Coordinates of C-alpha atoms and ligand atoms in Angstrom, one line a residue:
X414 CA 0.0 0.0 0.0
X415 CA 1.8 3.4 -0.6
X416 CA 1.8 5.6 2.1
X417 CA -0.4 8.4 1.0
X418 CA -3.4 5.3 0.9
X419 CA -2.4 4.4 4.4
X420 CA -5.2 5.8 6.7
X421 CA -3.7 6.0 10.0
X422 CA -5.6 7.6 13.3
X423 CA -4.2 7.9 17.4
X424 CA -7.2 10.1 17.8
X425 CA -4.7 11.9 20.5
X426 CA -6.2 15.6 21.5
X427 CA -3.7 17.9 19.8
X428 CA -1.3 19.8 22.5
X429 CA -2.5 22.5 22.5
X430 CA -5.9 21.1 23.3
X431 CA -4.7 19.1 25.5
X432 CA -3.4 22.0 27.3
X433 CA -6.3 23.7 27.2
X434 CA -8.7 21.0 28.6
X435 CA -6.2 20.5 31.0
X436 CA -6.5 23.9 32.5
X437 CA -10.2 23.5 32.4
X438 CA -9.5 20.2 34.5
X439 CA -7.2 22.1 37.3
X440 CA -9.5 25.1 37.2
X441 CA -12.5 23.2 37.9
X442 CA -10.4 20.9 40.7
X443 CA -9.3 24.1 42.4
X444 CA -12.5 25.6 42.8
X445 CA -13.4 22.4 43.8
X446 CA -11.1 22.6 46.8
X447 CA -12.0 26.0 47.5
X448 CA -15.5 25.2 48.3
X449 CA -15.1 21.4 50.1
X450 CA -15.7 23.1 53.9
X451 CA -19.1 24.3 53.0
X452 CA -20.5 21.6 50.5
X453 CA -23.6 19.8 52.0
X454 CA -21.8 16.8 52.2
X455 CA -24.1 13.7 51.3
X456 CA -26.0 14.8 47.7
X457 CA -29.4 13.6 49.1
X458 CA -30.6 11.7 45.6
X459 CA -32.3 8.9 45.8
X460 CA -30.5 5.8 43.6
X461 CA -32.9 6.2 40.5
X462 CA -32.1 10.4 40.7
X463 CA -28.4 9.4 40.3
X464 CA -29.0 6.4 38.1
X465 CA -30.8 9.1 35.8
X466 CA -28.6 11.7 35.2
X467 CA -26.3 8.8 33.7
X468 CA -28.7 7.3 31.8
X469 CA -27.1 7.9 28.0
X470 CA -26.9 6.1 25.0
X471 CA -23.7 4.4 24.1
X472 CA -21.8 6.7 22.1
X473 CA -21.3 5.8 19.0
X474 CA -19.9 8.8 17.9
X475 CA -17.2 10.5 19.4
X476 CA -18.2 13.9 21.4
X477 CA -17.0 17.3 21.8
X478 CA -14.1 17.2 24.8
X479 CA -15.4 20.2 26.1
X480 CA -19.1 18.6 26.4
X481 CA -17.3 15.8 28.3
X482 CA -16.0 18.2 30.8
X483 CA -19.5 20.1 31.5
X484 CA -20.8 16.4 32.3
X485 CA -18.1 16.6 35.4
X486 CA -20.4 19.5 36.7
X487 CA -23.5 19.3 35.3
X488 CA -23.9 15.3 35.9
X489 CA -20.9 14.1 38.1
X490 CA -20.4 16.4 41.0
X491 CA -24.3 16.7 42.2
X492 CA -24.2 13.3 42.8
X493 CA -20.9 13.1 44.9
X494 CA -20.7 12.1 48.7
X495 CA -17.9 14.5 49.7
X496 CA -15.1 12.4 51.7
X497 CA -12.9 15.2 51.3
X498 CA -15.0 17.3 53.7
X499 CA -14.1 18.1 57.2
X500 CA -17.7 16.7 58.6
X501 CA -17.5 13.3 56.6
X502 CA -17.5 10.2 59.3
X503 CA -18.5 7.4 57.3
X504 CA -17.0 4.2 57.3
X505 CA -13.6 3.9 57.3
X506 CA -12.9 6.5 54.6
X507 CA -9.8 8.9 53.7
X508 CA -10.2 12.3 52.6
X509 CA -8.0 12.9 49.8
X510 CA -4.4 14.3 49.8
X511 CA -4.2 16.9 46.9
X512 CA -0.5 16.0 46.2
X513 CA -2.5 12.6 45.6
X514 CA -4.9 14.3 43.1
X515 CA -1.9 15.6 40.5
X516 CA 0.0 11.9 41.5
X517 CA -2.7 10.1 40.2
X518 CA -2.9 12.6 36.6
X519 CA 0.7 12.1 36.6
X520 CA 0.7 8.5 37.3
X521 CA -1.7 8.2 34.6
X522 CA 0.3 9.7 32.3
X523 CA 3.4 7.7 31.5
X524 CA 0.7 4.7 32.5
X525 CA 3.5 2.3 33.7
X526 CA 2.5 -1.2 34.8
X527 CA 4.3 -2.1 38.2
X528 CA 3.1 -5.6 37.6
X529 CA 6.9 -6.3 36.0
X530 CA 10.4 -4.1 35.9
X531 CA 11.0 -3.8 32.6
X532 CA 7.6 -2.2 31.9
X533 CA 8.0 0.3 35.0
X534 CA 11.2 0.8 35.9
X535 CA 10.6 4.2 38.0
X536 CA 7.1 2.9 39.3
X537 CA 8.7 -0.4 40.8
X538 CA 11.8 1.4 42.6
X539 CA 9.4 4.3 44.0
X540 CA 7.0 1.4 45.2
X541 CA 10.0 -0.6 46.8
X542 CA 11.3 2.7 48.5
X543 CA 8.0 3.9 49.4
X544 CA 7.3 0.6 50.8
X545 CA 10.3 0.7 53.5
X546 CA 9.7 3.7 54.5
X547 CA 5.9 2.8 55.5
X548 CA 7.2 0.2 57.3
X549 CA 9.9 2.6 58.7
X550 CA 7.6 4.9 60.0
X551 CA 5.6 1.8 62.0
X552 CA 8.7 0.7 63.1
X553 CA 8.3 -2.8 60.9
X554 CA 11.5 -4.4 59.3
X555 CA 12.4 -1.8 56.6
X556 CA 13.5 -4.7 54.5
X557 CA 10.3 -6.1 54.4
X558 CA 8.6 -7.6 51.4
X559 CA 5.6 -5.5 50.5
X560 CA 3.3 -4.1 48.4
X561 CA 0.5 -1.2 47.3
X562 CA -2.5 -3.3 46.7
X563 CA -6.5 -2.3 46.3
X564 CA -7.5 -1.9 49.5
X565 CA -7.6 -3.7 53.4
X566 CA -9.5 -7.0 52.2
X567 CA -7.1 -7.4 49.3
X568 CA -3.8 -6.9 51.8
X569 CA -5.6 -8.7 54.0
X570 CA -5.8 -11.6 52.1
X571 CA -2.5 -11.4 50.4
X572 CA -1.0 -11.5 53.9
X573 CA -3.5 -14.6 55.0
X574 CA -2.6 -16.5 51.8
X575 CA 1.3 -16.5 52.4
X576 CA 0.6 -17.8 56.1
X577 CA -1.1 -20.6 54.8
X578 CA 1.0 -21.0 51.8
X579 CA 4.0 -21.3 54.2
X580 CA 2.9 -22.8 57.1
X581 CA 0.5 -25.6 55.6
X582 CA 1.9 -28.9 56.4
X583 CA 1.6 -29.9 52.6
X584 CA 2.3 -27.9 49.4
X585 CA -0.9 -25.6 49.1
X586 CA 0.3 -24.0 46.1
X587 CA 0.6 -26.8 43.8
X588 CA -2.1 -29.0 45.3
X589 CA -4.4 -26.3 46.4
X590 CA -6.8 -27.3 49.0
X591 CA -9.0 -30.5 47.3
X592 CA -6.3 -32.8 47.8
X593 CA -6.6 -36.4 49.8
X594 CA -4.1 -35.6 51.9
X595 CA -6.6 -33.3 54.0
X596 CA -9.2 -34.2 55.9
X597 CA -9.0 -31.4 58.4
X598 CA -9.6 -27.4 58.6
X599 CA -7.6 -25.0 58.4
X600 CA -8.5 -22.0 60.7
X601 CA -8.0 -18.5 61.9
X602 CA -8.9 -16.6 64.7
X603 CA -10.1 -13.1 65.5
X604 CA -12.2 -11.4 68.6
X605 CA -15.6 -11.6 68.7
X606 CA -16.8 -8.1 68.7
X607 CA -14.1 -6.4 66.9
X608 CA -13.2 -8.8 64.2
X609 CA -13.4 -7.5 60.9
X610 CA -15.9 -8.8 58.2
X611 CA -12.9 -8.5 55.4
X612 CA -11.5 -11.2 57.4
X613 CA -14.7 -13.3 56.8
X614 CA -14.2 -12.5 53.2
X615 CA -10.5 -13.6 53.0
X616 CA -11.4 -16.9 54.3
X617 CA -14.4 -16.9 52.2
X618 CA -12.3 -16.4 48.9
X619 CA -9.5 -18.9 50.1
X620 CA -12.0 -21.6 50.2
X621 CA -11.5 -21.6 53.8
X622 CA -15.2 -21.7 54.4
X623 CA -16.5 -18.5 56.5
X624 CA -16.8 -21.0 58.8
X625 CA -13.0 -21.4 59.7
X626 CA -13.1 -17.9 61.3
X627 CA -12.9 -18.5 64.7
X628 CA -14.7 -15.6 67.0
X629 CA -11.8 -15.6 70.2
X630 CA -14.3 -13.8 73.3
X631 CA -12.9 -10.1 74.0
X632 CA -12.4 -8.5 77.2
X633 CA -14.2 -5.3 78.2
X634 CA -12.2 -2.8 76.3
X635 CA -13.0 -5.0 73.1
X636 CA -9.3 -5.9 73.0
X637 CA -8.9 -10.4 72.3
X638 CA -9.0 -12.0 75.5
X639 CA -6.0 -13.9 74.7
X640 CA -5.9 -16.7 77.2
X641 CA -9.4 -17.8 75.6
X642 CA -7.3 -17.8 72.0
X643 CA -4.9 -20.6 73.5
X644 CA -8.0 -22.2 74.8
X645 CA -9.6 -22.3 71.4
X646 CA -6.0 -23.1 69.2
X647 CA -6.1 -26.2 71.5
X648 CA -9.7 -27.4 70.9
X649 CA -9.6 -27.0 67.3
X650 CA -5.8 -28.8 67.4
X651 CA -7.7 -31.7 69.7
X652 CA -10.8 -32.0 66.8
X653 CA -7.8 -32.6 64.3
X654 CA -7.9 -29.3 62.6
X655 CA -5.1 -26.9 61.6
X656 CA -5.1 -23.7 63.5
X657 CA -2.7 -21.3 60.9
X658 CA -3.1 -17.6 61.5
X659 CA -4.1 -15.4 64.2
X660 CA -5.6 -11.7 63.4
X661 CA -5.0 -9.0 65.7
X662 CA -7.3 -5.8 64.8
X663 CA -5.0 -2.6 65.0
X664 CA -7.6 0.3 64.9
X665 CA -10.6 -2.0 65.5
X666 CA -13.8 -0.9 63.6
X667 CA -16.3 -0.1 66.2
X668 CA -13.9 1.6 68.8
X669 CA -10.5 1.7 67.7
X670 CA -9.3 -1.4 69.7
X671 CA -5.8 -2.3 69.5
X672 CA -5.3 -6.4 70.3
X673 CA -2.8 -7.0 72.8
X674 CA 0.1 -8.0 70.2
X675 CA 2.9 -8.5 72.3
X676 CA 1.1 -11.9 73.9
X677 CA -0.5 -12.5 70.5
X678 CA 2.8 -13.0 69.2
X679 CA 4.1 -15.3 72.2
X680 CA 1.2 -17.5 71.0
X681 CA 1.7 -17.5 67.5
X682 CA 5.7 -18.0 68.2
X683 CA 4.6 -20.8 70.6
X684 CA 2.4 -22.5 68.8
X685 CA 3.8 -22.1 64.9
X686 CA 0.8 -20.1 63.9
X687 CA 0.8 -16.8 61.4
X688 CA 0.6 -13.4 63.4
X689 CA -1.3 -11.0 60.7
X690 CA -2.2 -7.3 61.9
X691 CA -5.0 -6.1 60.2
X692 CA -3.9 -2.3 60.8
X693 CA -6.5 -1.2 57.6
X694 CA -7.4 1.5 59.9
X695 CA -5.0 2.3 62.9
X696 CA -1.0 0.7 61.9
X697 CA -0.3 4.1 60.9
X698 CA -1.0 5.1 64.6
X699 CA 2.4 3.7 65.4
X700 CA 3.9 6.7 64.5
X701 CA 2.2 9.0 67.3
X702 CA 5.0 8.7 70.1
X703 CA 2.4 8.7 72.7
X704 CA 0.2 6.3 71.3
X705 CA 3.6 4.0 71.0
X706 CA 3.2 1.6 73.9
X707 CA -0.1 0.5 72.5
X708 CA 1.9 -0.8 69.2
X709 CA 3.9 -3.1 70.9
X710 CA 4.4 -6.1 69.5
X711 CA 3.4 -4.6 66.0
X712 CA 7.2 -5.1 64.6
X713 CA 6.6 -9.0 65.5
X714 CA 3.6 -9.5 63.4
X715 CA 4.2 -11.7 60.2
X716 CA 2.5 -9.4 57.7
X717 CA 0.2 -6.1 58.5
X718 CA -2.3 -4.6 56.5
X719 CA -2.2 -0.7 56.3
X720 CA -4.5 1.0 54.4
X721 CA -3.0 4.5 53.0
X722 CA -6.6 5.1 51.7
X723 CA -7.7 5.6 55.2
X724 CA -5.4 7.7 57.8
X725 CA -3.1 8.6 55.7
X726 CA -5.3 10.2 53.7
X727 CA -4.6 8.8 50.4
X728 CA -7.6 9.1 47.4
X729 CA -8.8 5.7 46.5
X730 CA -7.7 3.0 45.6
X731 CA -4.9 2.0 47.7
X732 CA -4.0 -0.4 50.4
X733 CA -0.9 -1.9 51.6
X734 CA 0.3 -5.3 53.0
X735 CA 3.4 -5.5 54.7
X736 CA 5.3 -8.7 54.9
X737 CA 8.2 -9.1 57.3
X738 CA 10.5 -11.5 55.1
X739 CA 9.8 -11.2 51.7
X740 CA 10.8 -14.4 50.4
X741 CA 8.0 -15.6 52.4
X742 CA 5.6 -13.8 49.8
X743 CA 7.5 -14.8 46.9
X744 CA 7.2 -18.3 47.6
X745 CA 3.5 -17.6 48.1
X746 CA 2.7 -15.8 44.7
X747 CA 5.7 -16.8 42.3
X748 CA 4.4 -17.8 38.6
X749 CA 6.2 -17.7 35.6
X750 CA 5.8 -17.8 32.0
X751 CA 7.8 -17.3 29.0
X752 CA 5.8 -14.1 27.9
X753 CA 6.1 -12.7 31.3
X754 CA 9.7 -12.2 31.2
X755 CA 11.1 -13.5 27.6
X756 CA 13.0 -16.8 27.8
X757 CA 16.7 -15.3 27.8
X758 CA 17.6 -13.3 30.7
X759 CA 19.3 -10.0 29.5
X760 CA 20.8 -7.2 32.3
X761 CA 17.8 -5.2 32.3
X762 CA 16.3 -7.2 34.9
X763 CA 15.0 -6.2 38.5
X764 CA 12.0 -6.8 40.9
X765 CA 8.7 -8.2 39.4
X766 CA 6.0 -7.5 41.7
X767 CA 3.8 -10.4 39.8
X768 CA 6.1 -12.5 41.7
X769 CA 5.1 -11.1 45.1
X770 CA 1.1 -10.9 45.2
X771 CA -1.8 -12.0 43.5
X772 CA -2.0 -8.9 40.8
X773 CA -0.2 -9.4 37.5
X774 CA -1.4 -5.9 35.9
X775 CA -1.2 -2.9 38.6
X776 CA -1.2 0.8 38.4
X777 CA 1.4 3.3 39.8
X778 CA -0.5 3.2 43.4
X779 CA 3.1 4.4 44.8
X780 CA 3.4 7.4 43.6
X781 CA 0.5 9.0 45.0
X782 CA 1.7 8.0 48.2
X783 CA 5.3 8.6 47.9
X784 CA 4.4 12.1 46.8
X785 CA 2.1 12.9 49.7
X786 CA 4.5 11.9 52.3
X787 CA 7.4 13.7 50.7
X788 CA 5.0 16.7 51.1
X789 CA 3.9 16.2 54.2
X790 CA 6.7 14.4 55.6
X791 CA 6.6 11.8 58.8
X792 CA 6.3 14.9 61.0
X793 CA 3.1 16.4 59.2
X794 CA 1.5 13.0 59.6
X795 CA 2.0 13.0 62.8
X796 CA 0.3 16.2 63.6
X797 CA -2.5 15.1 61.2
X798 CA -2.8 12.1 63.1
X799 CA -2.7 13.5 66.7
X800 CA -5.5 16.4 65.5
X801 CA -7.8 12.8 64.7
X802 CA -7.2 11.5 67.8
X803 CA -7.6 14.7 69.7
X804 CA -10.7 15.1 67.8
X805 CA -12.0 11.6 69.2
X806 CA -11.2 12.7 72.4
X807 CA -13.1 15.8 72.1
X808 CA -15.9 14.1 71.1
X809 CA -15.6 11.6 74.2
X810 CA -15.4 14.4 76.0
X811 CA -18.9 16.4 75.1
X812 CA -20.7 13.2 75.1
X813 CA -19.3 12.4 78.9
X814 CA -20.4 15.9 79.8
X815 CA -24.0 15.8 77.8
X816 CA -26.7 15.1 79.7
X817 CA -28.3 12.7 76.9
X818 CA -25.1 10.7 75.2
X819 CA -23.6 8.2 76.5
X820 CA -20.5 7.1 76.5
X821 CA -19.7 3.1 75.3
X822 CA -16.2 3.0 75.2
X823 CA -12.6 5.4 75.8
X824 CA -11.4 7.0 72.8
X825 CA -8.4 4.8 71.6
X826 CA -7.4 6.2 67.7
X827 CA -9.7 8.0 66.2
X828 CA -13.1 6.1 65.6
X829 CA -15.1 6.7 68.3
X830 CA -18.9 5.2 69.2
X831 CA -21.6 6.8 71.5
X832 CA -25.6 6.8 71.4
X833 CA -28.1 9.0 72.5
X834 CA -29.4 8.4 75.6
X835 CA -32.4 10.7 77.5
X836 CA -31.0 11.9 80.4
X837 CA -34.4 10.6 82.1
X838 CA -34.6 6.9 80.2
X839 CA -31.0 6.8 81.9
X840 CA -32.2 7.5 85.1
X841 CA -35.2 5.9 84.9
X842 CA -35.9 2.7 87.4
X843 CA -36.9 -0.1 85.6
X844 CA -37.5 -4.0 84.9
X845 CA -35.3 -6.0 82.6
X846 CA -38.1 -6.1 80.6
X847 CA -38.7 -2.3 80.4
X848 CA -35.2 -1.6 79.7
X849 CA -35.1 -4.1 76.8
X850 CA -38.0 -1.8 75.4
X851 CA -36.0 1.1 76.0
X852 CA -33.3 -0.4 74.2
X853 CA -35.5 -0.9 71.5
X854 CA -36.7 2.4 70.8
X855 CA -33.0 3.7 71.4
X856 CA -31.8 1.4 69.0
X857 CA -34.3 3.5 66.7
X858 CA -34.1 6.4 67.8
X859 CA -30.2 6.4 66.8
X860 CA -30.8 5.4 63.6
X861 CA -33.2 8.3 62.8
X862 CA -30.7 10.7 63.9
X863 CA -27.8 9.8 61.9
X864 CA -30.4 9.2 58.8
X865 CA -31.5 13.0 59.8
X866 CA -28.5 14.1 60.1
X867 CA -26.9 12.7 56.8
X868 CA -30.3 14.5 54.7
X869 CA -29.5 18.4 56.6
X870 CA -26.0 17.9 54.5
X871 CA -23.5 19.3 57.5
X872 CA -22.5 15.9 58.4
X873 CA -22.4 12.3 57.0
X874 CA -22.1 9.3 59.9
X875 CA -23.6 6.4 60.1
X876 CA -24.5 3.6 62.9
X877 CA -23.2 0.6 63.8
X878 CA -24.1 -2.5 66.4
X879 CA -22.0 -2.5 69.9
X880 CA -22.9 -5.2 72.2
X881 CA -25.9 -5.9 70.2
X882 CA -27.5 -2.0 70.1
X883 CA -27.5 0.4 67.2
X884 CA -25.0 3.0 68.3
X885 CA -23.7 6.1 66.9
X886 CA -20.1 5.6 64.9
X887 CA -18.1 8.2 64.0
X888 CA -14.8 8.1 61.8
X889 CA -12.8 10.8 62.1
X890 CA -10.2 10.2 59.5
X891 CA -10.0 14.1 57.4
X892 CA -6.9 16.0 57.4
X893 CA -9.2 18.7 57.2
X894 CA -11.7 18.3 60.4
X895 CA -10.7 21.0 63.2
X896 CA -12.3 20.6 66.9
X897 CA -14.7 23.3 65.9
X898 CA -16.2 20.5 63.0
X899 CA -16.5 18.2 65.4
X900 CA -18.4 20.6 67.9
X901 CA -20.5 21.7 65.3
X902 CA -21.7 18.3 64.5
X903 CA -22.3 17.3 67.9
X904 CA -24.9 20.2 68.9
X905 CA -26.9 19.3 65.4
X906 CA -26.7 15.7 67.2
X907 CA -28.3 17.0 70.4
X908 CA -30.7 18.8 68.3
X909 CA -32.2 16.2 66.2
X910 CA -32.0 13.9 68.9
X911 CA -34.4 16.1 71.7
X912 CA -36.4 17.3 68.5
X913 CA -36.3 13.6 67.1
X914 CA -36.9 11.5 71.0
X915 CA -39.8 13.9 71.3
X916 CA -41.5 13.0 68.1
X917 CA -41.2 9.3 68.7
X918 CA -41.7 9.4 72.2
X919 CA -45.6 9.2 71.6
X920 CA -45.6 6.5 69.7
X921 CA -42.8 4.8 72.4
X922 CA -45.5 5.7 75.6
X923 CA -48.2 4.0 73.7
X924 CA -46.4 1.1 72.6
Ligands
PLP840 C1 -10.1 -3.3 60.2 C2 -10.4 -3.3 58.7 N1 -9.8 -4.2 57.9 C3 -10.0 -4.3 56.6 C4 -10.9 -3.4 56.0 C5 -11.2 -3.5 54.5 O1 -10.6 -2.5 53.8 P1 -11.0 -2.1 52.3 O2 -12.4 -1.6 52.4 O3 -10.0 -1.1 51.9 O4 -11.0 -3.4 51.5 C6 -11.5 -2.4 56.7 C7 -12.4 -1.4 56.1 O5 -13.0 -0.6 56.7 C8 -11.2 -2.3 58.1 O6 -11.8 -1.4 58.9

């Protein structure tokens, strides 16, 4: 074909366009920033609103760039939950460094695939650097294997895997878990209350069965009782099973409980089992110097989960899984092919993080994390951090002075859990049976408020179960929320709850 007859397109924007529209992007990011301490922060849609305004034909035809872009305002940001703002609570969710906003543009730009060296040479060493010094800053083995993954339940279960992959008494890798030789269970353990349901999902994607979570009773700070853990190791060793891994919560879910790691370990060194610390939430905490005594034992732990997405404040997606020796997750993950590496070694060789975890394809997850902590540096985080957990204790604080709060538990890191409680239905004398009522229509009564207070658009929290009643649950994980946020937010809680408690109180007499 001669070359004039040769159609050839990249449909590329030109540079200058792409300069332009990029300008648009930055402009309409900035304002964005501008305005995140005053946007209501939950949208108040209901699903089939949202599902609407996206309700387009495929496009068959390319569109204008610029009529892409209005869609971002017009269509996009109405419908947004804002975890950026200072009064977002829910979950366990990050707010959103803005060094990690232009990281991810950047990232996105040279679109380099950490999944193998030769593909991403800069991405790989960043994420090998940046991964030492997480586990720097926690005090963990700098030389630790490691890696950025998805999120906590992904790190959690690349940390689970290589305990069992290691520990099993038979080759789990090649055999997998259907062969002959087993007739027993293999089985992990985690407290009662404070266990977390991405555990339940590791288990449940190993195969494991959900049943092979073992619920170990906690004491009355919701730490693992961890006497009752031996205890249970030796049952399930008596019924013939295979006890493997034991989970200490770092930054529990419900209350910020921290698991007694130092005596977690002595069991898991005395008994050959896998010590993983689900720090999703709280691992970070480690580098507050006066929270330090309650990490003890953290640097003993065979692999952590650490979710930069959470308190250190990273945008989505990004998790991390520490492992203390890497080999450990080599052996664990390693595959090979001949495409994945060409069948003649040459010197341009170096770390292939397919070998290392269950991703092949990855994106450049490091950078927006080695970026933010060069900005901020270890000592920003730590004043970040320490505003969180004096924010929690702030909170503990106005609910122990209310009259109608009550207080369910100290303020450990930076989640923090409380209900509303009428001063009088505290006071109040009454049967078992009455109090179970009361109970009831507390359990209700919480609920309404943190619906209520989600719809006025100052505040987004949510509820969760403690000791079996619907509670108040508050996350306080934004680089951005001051004390004043957090005092704001609680007298619209007292409001709705005497405006809400007298409403419902009718119906409660008459029920
Ligand atoms: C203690 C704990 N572990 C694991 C996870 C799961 O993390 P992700 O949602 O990033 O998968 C969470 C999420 O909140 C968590 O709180």
């Amino acid at each position: 074909m001669a070359p004039e007859e040769r159609h050839y397109t990249d449909l590329d924007l030109s540079p200058e366009d792409f300069r332009r529209l990029g300008y648009r992007v930055v402009d309409t990011i900035s304002n964005y920033f501008a305005t995140i301490r005053e946007v209501p922060v939950f949208p108040k849609r209901r699903m089939a609103e949202v599902a609407a305004s996206f309700d387009d034909p495929l496009p068959e035809k390319g569109q204008d760039p610029d009529h892409i872009l209005d869609a971002w305002t017009e269509k996009v940001l109405p419908n947004v939950t804002h975890l950026g703002s200072p009064r977002y609570f829910g979950f366990v969710n990050g707010s959103g460094t803005m060094m990690g906003v232009l990281a991810e543009a950047l990232a996105a730009s040279v679109n380099m695939n950490p999944g193998a060296w030769k593909p991403a040479p800069a991405a790989t060493e960043i994420e090998r650097r940046t991964i030492s010094w997480v586990a720097e800053m926690i005090g963990y083995n700098p030389d630790c294997g490691g890696m950025f993954v998805s999120g906590g339940t992904m790190a959690n279960l690349t940390g689970i895997l290589t305990g069992l992959r290691n520990l099993a008494p038979y080759d789990t890798t090649q055999e997998g878990l259907q062969t002959a030789k087993r007739g027993d269970r293999f089985t992990i353990y985690m407290s009662d209350h404070e266990g977390h349901s991405s555990i339940v999902r590791v288990a449940d994607l190993l195969n494991l069965g959900r049943e092979a979570v073992r619920r170990v009773p906690s004491r009355e700070d919701f730490t693992m009782d961890v006497q009752a853990l031996e205890r249970m190791v030796e049952e399930d060793v008596g019924k013939g099973n295979t006890p493997f891994c034991v989970v200490a919560q770092v930054g529990s879910i419900n209350v910020g409980a921290v698991d007694p790691m130092e005596e977690i370990a002595e069991v898991c060194a005395s008994k050959g089992l896998w010590f993983h610390a689900d720090g999703a939430c709280g691992a970070v905490g480690a580098i507050l110097p006066e929270k330090k005594s309650l990490f003890r034992g953290l640097e003993r732990a065979d692999s952590i989960t650490l979710d930069p997405h959470k308190w250190l404040y990273i945008p989505y997606e990004c998790g991390c899984v520490l492992v203390r020796d890497a080999e450990k997750m080599r052996r664990a993950f390693s595959m090979t092919a001949p495409y994945l590496r060409g069948t003649l070694p040459t010197e341009y060789t170096g770390l292939d993080y397919l070998e290392y975890g269950p991703q092949m394809s990855r994106g450049f997850r490091a950078l927006k994390v080695w970026m933010s902590l060069r900005h901020y540096g270890v000592e920003g985080y730590r004043r970040l951090l320490s505003q969180n957990v004096q924010a929690a204790a702030h909170l503990d604080r106005l609910v122990r002075d209310s009259r109608d709060f009550e207080a369910l538990h100290e303020p450990v890191l930076f989640i923090y859990s409380f209900r509303y409680h009428p001063r009088d239905l505290q006071t109040m004398s009454v049967s078992p049976q009455e109090r179970d009522q009361i109970d009831r229509y507390l359990d209700r009564l919480n609920q309404r408020i943190a619906d209520e207070i989600q719809l006025t658009g100052l505040a987004f929290l949510m509820t969760t179960s403690v000791r079996g009643r619907t509670v108040l649950r508050m996350s306080i994980c934004s680089h951005r929320t001051t004390l004043e946020d957090i005092e704001i937010v609680f007298r619209k809680l007292e409001e709705l709850g005497r405006t809400l408690d007298k409403e419902e109180r009718g119906q409660f007499g008459s029920a």
